[in-house]
Amino acid sequence: MSYDNNNIFAKILRGEIPCKKIYEDKYVLSFHDINPQKKIHALVIPKGNYIDLDDFSEKASPEEMVGLIKGINKVAKKLKISVDTGNGYRALANISEHGGQEVPHLHFHLFGGERVGKMVE
Ligand code: AMP
């Protein structure tokens, strides 16, 4: 499968569709999920064109990998859900069909602001 340049997150990255931005740097963009499942529901996406975590693991540079992991922590701090600023959160990435991934651009969901609950339904 090749990367679909017309997926919704690619359009957000190109500025063609608006988002409620939380944080941005050289490696990541973070914004609020349009359909929040918890009090806080943020998305963190790499700026590079990666379909999912497997694709990212195989093709991303070490700098991009560090940038994404650090980006998640920066967003969690900004939202005051990180361990040092709040009470924790869940980071989750859906991967492909069985993972339930809908948007084919790698993204981490950050859920917090309340107890997140059962890990898998
Ligand atoms: P996934 O099922 O892991 O691919 O999650 C995709 C997520 O993207 C869902 O939680 C959607 O609510 C969210 N989403 C879809 N379109 C937008 C958008 N335009 N802005 C923000 N979040 C979106």
Short mmCIF file of N, CA and C and ligand atoms in Angstrom, two decimals:
data_model
loop_
_atom_site.label_atom_id
_atom_site.label_comp_id
_atom_site.label_asym_id
_atom_site.label_seq_id
_atom_site.Cartn_x
_atom_site.Cartn_y
_atom_site.Cartn_z
N MET A 1 0.85 -1.21 0.00
CA MET A 1 0.00 0.00 0.00
C MET A 1 0.88 1.25 0.00
N SER A 2 0.53 2.21 -0.83
CA SER A 2 1.32 3.45 -0.83
C SER A 2 0.55 4.55 -0.10
N TYR A 3 1.29 5.56 0.31
CA TYR A 3 0.71 6.66 1.08
C TYR A 3 -0.29 7.45 0.23
N ASP A 4 -1.47 7.71 0.80
CA ASP A 4 -2.52 8.46 0.10
C ASP A 4 -2.39 9.95 0.45
N ASN A 5 -1.93 10.73 -0.52
CA ASN A 5 -1.72 12.17 -0.29
C ASN A 5 -2.99 12.95 0.01
N ASN A 6 -4.13 12.32 -0.24
CA ASN A 6 -5.40 13.02 -0.02
C ASN A 6 -6.09 12.63 1.27
N ASN A 7 -5.38 11.89 2.15
CA ASN A 7 -6.03 11.58 3.43
C ASN A 7 -6.18 12.87 4.24
N ILE A 8 -7.12 12.83 5.18
CA ILE A 8 -7.52 14.07 5.88
C ILE A 8 -6.36 14.71 6.67
N PHE A 9 -5.48 13.90 7.22
CA PHE A 9 -4.37 14.48 8.00
C PHE A 9 -3.32 15.09 7.07
N ALA A 10 -3.16 14.54 5.87
CA ALA A 10 -2.26 15.15 4.88
C ALA A 10 -2.81 16.54 4.52
N LYS A 11 -4.12 16.63 4.40
CA LYS A 11 -4.73 17.94 4.07
C LYS A 11 -4.56 18.92 5.22
N ILE A 12 -4.67 18.43 6.45
CA ILE A 12 -4.44 19.31 7.62
C ILE A 12 -2.98 19.78 7.63
N LEU A 13 -2.05 18.86 7.36
CA LEU A 13 -0.63 19.24 7.34
C LEU A 13 -0.35 20.29 6.27
N ARG A 14 -1.04 20.20 5.13
CA ARG A 14 -0.84 21.19 4.05
C ARG A 14 -1.62 22.48 4.30
N GLY A 15 -2.40 22.52 5.37
CA GLY A 15 -3.18 23.72 5.70
C GLY A 15 -4.43 23.86 4.86
N GLU A 16 -4.84 22.78 4.20
CA GLU A 16 -6.04 22.85 3.34
C GLU A 16 -7.33 22.68 4.15
N ILE A 17 -7.17 22.07 5.34
CA ILE A 17 -8.31 21.87 6.25
C ILE A 17 -7.87 22.39 7.61
N PRO A 18 -8.74 23.12 8.32
CA PRO A 18 -8.33 23.65 9.63
C PRO A 18 -8.28 22.58 10.71
N CYS A 19 -7.54 22.89 11.78
CA CYS A 19 -7.55 22.01 12.95
C CYS A 19 -7.40 22.88 14.18
N LYS A 20 -7.76 22.32 15.33
CA LYS A 20 -7.57 23.04 16.60
C LYS A 20 -6.19 22.65 17.12
N LYS A 21 -5.20 23.46 16.69
CA LYS A 21 -3.80 23.12 16.94
C LYS A 21 -3.43 23.22 18.42
N ILE A 22 -2.67 22.23 18.89
CA ILE A 22 -2.16 22.24 20.26
C ILE A 22 -0.67 22.55 20.26
N TYR A 23 0.05 21.96 19.32
CA TYR A 23 1.52 22.07 19.33
C TYR A 23 2.05 21.74 17.93
N GLU A 24 3.15 22.38 17.58
CA GLU A 24 3.80 22.07 16.30
C GLU A 24 5.29 22.32 16.41
N ASP A 25 6.09 21.44 15.84
CA ASP A 25 7.52 21.70 15.69
C ASP A 25 7.97 21.08 14.38
N LYS A 26 9.28 20.91 14.22
CA LYS A 26 9.83 20.41 12.95
C LYS A 26 9.32 18.99 12.61
N TYR A 27 9.01 18.23 13.64
CA TYR A 27 8.70 16.81 13.42
C TYR A 27 7.23 16.43 13.56
N VAL A 28 6.48 17.16 14.36
CA VAL A 28 5.10 16.76 14.64
C VAL A 28 4.12 17.93 14.57
N LEU A 29 2.86 17.54 14.36
CA LEU A 29 1.74 18.47 14.54
C LEU A 29 0.77 17.78 15.48
N SER A 30 0.22 18.55 16.41
CA SER A 30 -0.78 17.99 17.33
C SER A 30 -2.01 18.87 17.32
N PHE A 31 -3.17 18.23 17.36
CA PHE A 31 -4.44 18.97 17.36
C PHE A 31 -5.50 18.14 18.08
N HIS A 32 -6.59 18.80 18.45
CA HIS A 32 -7.67 18.11 19.15
C HIS A 32 -8.45 17.23 18.17
N ASP A 33 -8.81 16.03 18.63
CA ASP A 33 -9.64 15.15 17.81
C ASP A 33 -11.01 15.80 17.61
N ILE A 34 -11.54 15.68 16.40
CA ILE A 34 -12.81 16.31 16.05
C ILE A 34 -13.98 15.64 16.77
N ASN A 35 -13.79 14.42 17.22
CA ASN A 35 -14.85 13.65 17.88
C ASN A 35 -14.30 13.05 19.17
N PRO A 36 -14.08 13.92 20.20
CA PRO A 36 -13.36 13.47 21.40
C PRO A 36 -14.05 12.33 22.14
N GLN A 37 -13.25 11.32 22.52
CA GLN A 37 -13.77 10.15 23.24
C GLN A 37 -13.57 10.28 24.75
N LYS A 38 -12.76 11.25 25.16
CA LYS A 38 -12.53 11.52 26.59
C LYS A 38 -12.43 13.02 26.76
N LYS A 39 -12.35 13.50 28.04
CA LYS A 39 -12.28 14.95 28.30
C LYS A 39 -11.18 15.58 27.46
N ILE A 40 -10.04 14.93 27.46
CA ILE A 40 -8.95 15.36 26.58
C ILE A 40 -8.70 14.25 25.57
N HIS A 41 -8.74 14.62 24.31
CA HIS A 41 -8.45 13.65 23.24
C HIS A 41 -7.67 14.40 22.16
N ALA A 42 -6.35 14.23 22.23
CA ALA A 42 -5.47 14.91 21.28
C ALA A 42 -4.91 13.89 20.29
N LEU A 43 -4.51 14.38 19.14
CA LEU A 43 -3.82 13.55 18.15
C LEU A 43 -2.43 14.13 17.94
N VAL A 44 -1.45 13.26 17.79
CA VAL A 44 -0.09 13.69 17.48
C VAL A 44 0.33 12.96 16.22
N ILE A 45 0.70 13.72 15.19
CA ILE A 45 1.07 13.08 13.92
C ILE A 45 2.47 13.54 13.49
N PRO A 46 3.22 12.62 12.87
CA PRO A 46 4.51 13.04 12.33
C PRO A 46 4.29 13.89 11.08
N LYS A 47 5.22 14.78 10.77
CA LYS A 47 5.07 15.61 9.57
C LYS A 47 5.38 14.83 8.29
N GLY A 48 6.17 13.76 8.43
CA GLY A 48 6.48 12.94 7.26
C GLY A 48 5.30 12.08 6.85
N ASN A 49 5.34 11.63 5.61
CA ASN A 49 4.23 10.84 5.06
C ASN A 49 4.36 9.36 5.39
N TYR A 50 3.88 8.98 6.56
CA TYR A 50 3.93 7.58 6.99
C TYR A 50 2.52 7.07 7.24
N ILE A 51 2.24 5.90 6.72
CA ILE A 51 0.87 5.36 6.78
C ILE A 51 0.51 4.92 8.20
N ASP A 52 1.42 4.23 8.84
CA ASP A 52 1.13 3.68 10.17
C ASP A 52 2.46 3.44 10.90
N LEU A 53 2.37 2.87 12.10
CA LEU A 53 3.58 2.70 12.91
C LEU A 53 4.58 1.74 12.26
N ASP A 54 4.09 0.73 11.58
CA ASP A 54 5.00 -0.21 10.90
C ASP A 54 5.77 0.51 9.79
N ASP A 55 5.04 1.29 9.01
CA ASP A 55 5.65 2.06 7.91
C ASP A 55 6.70 3.03 8.48
N PHE A 56 6.32 3.70 9.57
CA PHE A 56 7.22 4.65 10.23
C PHE A 56 8.47 3.95 10.75
N SER A 57 8.28 2.80 11.39
CA SER A 57 9.42 2.05 11.96
C SER A 57 10.40 1.65 10.87
N GLU A 58 9.86 1.31 9.70
CA GLU A 58 10.74 0.86 8.61
C GLU A 58 11.43 2.01 7.88
N LYS A 59 10.76 3.17 7.76
CA LYS A 59 11.27 4.21 6.85
C LYS A 59 11.73 5.50 7.51
N ALA A 60 11.26 5.80 8.72
CA ALA A 60 11.59 7.10 9.31
C ALA A 60 13.04 7.15 9.77
N SER A 61 13.61 8.34 9.78
CA SER A 61 14.98 8.53 10.27
C SER A 61 14.98 8.49 11.80
N PRO A 62 16.15 8.23 12.39
CA PRO A 62 16.24 8.27 13.86
C PRO A 62 15.77 9.62 14.42
N GLU A 63 16.06 10.71 13.71
CA GLU A 63 15.65 12.04 14.18
C GLU A 63 14.12 12.15 14.21
N GLU A 64 13.49 11.62 13.16
CA GLU A 64 12.01 11.67 13.12
C GLU A 64 11.41 10.81 14.24
N MET A 65 12.06 9.69 14.53
CA MET A 65 11.54 8.82 15.60
C MET A 65 11.65 9.51 16.95
N VAL A 66 12.79 10.09 17.21
CA VAL A 66 12.96 10.82 18.47
C VAL A 66 11.98 11.99 18.51
N GLY A 67 11.85 12.68 17.38
CA GLY A 67 10.95 13.84 17.30
C GLY A 67 9.52 13.48 17.63
N LEU A 68 9.08 12.32 17.18
CA LEU A 68 7.69 11.91 17.45
C LEU A 68 7.50 11.57 18.93
N ILE A 69 8.42 10.80 19.48
CA ILE A 69 8.29 10.42 20.90
C ILE A 69 8.39 11.65 21.80
N LYS A 70 9.35 12.52 21.51
CA LYS A 70 9.48 13.75 22.30
C LYS A 70 8.25 14.64 22.11
N GLY A 71 7.71 14.64 20.89
CA GLY A 71 6.53 15.45 20.60
C GLY A 71 5.34 15.01 21.45
N ILE A 72 5.16 13.70 21.61
CA ILE A 72 4.07 13.20 22.45
C ILE A 72 4.22 13.74 23.87
N ASN A 73 5.43 13.70 24.38
CA ASN A 73 5.68 14.20 25.74
C ASN A 73 5.44 15.71 25.86
N LYS A 74 5.84 16.44 24.82
CA LYS A 74 5.63 17.90 24.85
C LYS A 74 4.14 18.23 24.85
N VAL A 75 3.38 17.50 24.06
CA VAL A 75 1.92 17.73 24.02
C VAL A 75 1.30 17.37 25.37
N ALA A 76 1.72 16.24 25.94
CA ALA A 76 1.17 15.82 27.24
C ALA A 76 1.46 16.87 28.31
N LYS A 77 2.65 17.44 28.27
CA LYS A 77 3.00 18.50 29.23
C LYS A 77 2.12 19.72 29.00
N LYS A 78 1.96 20.10 27.73
CA LYS A 78 1.17 21.29 27.40
C LYS A 78 -0.29 21.12 27.84
N LEU A 79 -0.80 19.91 27.74
CA LEU A 79 -2.19 19.63 28.12
C LEU A 79 -2.32 19.33 29.61
N LYS A 80 -1.17 19.30 30.31
CA LYS A 80 -1.12 19.01 31.76
C LYS A 80 -1.70 17.64 32.09
N ILE A 81 -1.32 16.67 31.27
CA ILE A 81 -1.71 15.29 31.56
C ILE A 81 -0.49 14.39 31.73
N SER A 82 0.71 14.96 31.57
CA SER A 82 1.93 14.15 31.72
C SER A 82 2.11 13.81 33.20
N VAL A 83 3.00 12.88 33.47
CA VAL A 83 3.20 12.44 34.85
C VAL A 83 3.66 13.59 35.75
N ASP A 84 4.49 14.50 35.20
CA ASP A 84 4.98 15.60 36.04
C ASP A 84 4.01 16.79 36.10
N THR A 85 3.07 16.89 35.17
CA THR A 85 2.16 18.03 35.18
C THR A 85 0.73 17.65 35.52
N GLY A 86 0.42 16.35 35.54
CA GLY A 86 -0.97 15.92 35.76
C GLY A 86 -1.04 14.49 36.24
N ASN A 87 -2.07 13.77 35.78
CA ASN A 87 -2.33 12.43 36.32
C ASN A 87 -2.15 11.30 35.31
N GLY A 88 -1.52 11.59 34.21
CA GLY A 88 -1.26 10.53 33.24
C GLY A 88 -2.30 10.48 32.14
N TYR A 89 -2.06 9.60 31.22
CA TYR A 89 -2.90 9.53 30.02
C TYR A 89 -2.64 8.21 29.31
N ARG A 90 -3.40 7.96 28.26
CA ARG A 90 -3.15 6.79 27.41
C ARG A 90 -2.73 7.25 26.02
N ALA A 91 -1.63 6.70 25.53
CA ALA A 91 -1.20 6.94 24.15
C ALA A 91 -1.50 5.69 23.35
N LEU A 92 -2.17 5.85 22.22
CA LEU A 92 -2.63 4.68 21.48
C LEU A 92 -2.52 4.93 19.98
N ALA A 93 -2.00 3.93 19.29
CA ALA A 93 -1.95 4.03 17.83
C ALA A 93 -2.68 2.83 17.23
N ASN A 94 -3.68 3.08 16.42
CA ASN A 94 -4.36 2.01 15.69
C ASN A 94 -3.58 1.74 14.41
N ILE A 95 -3.42 0.46 14.10
CA ILE A 95 -2.62 0.10 12.94
C ILE A 95 -3.42 -0.80 12.00
N SER A 96 -3.70 -0.24 10.85
CA SER A 96 -4.34 -0.98 9.75
C SER A 96 -5.71 -1.58 10.13
N GLU A 97 -6.11 -2.59 9.38
CA GLU A 97 -7.49 -3.07 9.45
C GLU A 97 -7.88 -3.63 10.83
N HIS A 98 -7.14 -4.58 11.33
CA HIS A 98 -7.52 -5.17 12.62
C HIS A 98 -7.30 -4.20 13.77
N GLY A 99 -6.44 -3.22 13.59
CA GLY A 99 -6.23 -2.19 14.61
C GLY A 99 -7.32 -1.14 14.61
N GLY A 100 -8.15 -1.14 13.56
CA GLY A 100 -9.24 -0.18 13.48
C GLY A 100 -8.82 1.20 13.01
N GLN A 101 -7.73 1.28 12.26
CA GLN A 101 -7.25 2.58 11.78
C GLN A 101 -8.14 3.10 10.66
N GLU A 102 -8.59 4.34 10.82
CA GLU A 102 -9.46 4.94 9.78
C GLU A 102 -8.70 5.91 8.89
N VAL A 103 -7.80 6.69 9.49
CA VAL A 103 -7.06 7.68 8.70
C VAL A 103 -5.65 7.12 8.43
N PRO A 104 -5.29 6.95 7.14
CA PRO A 104 -4.02 6.29 6.82
C PRO A 104 -2.80 7.21 6.85
N HIS A 105 -2.68 7.98 7.93
CA HIS A 105 -1.46 8.75 8.23
C HIS A 105 -1.20 8.46 9.71
N LEU A 106 0.00 7.98 10.03
CA LEU A 106 0.30 7.60 11.42
C LEU A 106 -0.14 8.68 12.40
N HIS A 107 -0.84 8.26 13.43
CA HIS A 107 -1.21 9.20 14.49
C HIS A 107 -1.29 8.47 15.82
N PHE A 108 -0.89 9.18 16.87
CA PHE A 108 -1.11 8.70 18.23
C PHE A 108 -2.28 9.47 18.82
N HIS A 109 -3.20 8.74 19.43
CA HIS A 109 -4.27 9.35 20.21
C HIS A 109 -3.74 9.53 21.63
N LEU A 110 -3.96 10.68 22.25
CA LEU A 110 -3.66 10.88 23.67
C LEU A 110 -4.99 11.12 24.37
N PHE A 111 -5.35 10.20 25.27
CA PHE A 111 -6.60 10.33 26.02
C PHE A 111 -6.26 10.67 27.46
N GLY A 112 -6.96 11.64 28.05
CA GLY A 112 -6.70 11.98 29.44
C GLY A 112 -7.72 12.95 29.98
N GLY A 113 -7.33 13.58 31.12
CA GLY A 113 -8.23 14.53 31.77
C GLY A 113 -9.23 13.83 32.68
N GLU A 114 -9.26 12.52 32.64
CA GLU A 114 -10.12 11.67 33.47
C GLU A 114 -9.58 10.25 33.34
N ARG A 115 -10.10 9.33 34.17
CA ARG A 115 -9.68 7.93 34.02
C ARG A 115 -10.12 7.43 32.65
N VAL A 116 -9.22 6.78 31.97
CA VAL A 116 -9.53 6.39 30.59
C VAL A 116 -10.32 5.08 30.53
N GLY A 117 -10.15 4.21 31.52
CA GLY A 117 -10.97 2.99 31.55
C GLY A 117 -10.32 1.80 30.90
N LYS A 118 -11.16 0.83 30.59
CA LYS A 118 -10.71 -0.46 30.07
C LYS A 118 -9.82 -0.30 28.84
N MET A 119 -8.78 -1.12 28.76
CA MET A 119 -7.85 -0.94 27.66
C MET A 119 -8.44 -1.39 26.33
N VAL A 120 -9.10 -2.54 26.32
CA VAL A 120 -9.67 -3.03 25.07
C VAL A 120 -11.10 -3.46 25.31
N GLU A 121 -11.99 -3.01 24.45
CA GLU A 121 -13.41 -3.39 24.57
C GLU A 121 -13.62 -4.80 24.06
P1 AMP B 1 -8.15 6.16 13.77
O1 AMP B 1 -9.42 5.35 13.86
O2 AMP B 1 -7.12 5.71 14.76
O3 AMP B 1 -7.64 6.24 12.35
O4 AMP B 1 -8.55 7.61 14.26
C1 AMP B 1 -8.85 8.67 13.42
C2 AMP B 1 -9.29 9.82 14.29
O5 AMP B 1 -9.26 11.01 13.53
C3 AMP B 1 -10.71 9.69 14.86
O6 AMP B 1 -10.65 9.73 16.28
C4 AMP B 1 -11.44 10.90 14.26
O7 AMP B 1 -12.39 11.46 15.15
C5 AMP B 1 -10.30 11.84 13.97
N1 AMP B 1 -10.53 12.82 12.92
C6 AMP B 1 -11.05 12.60 11.68
N2 AMP B 1 -11.08 13.76 10.98
C7 AMP B 1 -10.57 14.71 11.80
C8 AMP B 1 -10.34 16.11 11.63
N3 AMP B 1 -10.64 16.78 10.52
N4 AMP B 1 -9.79 16.79 12.68
C9 AMP B 1 -9.48 16.15 13.84
N5 AMP B 1 -9.68 14.84 14.03
C10 AMP B 1 -10.21 14.13 13.03
#
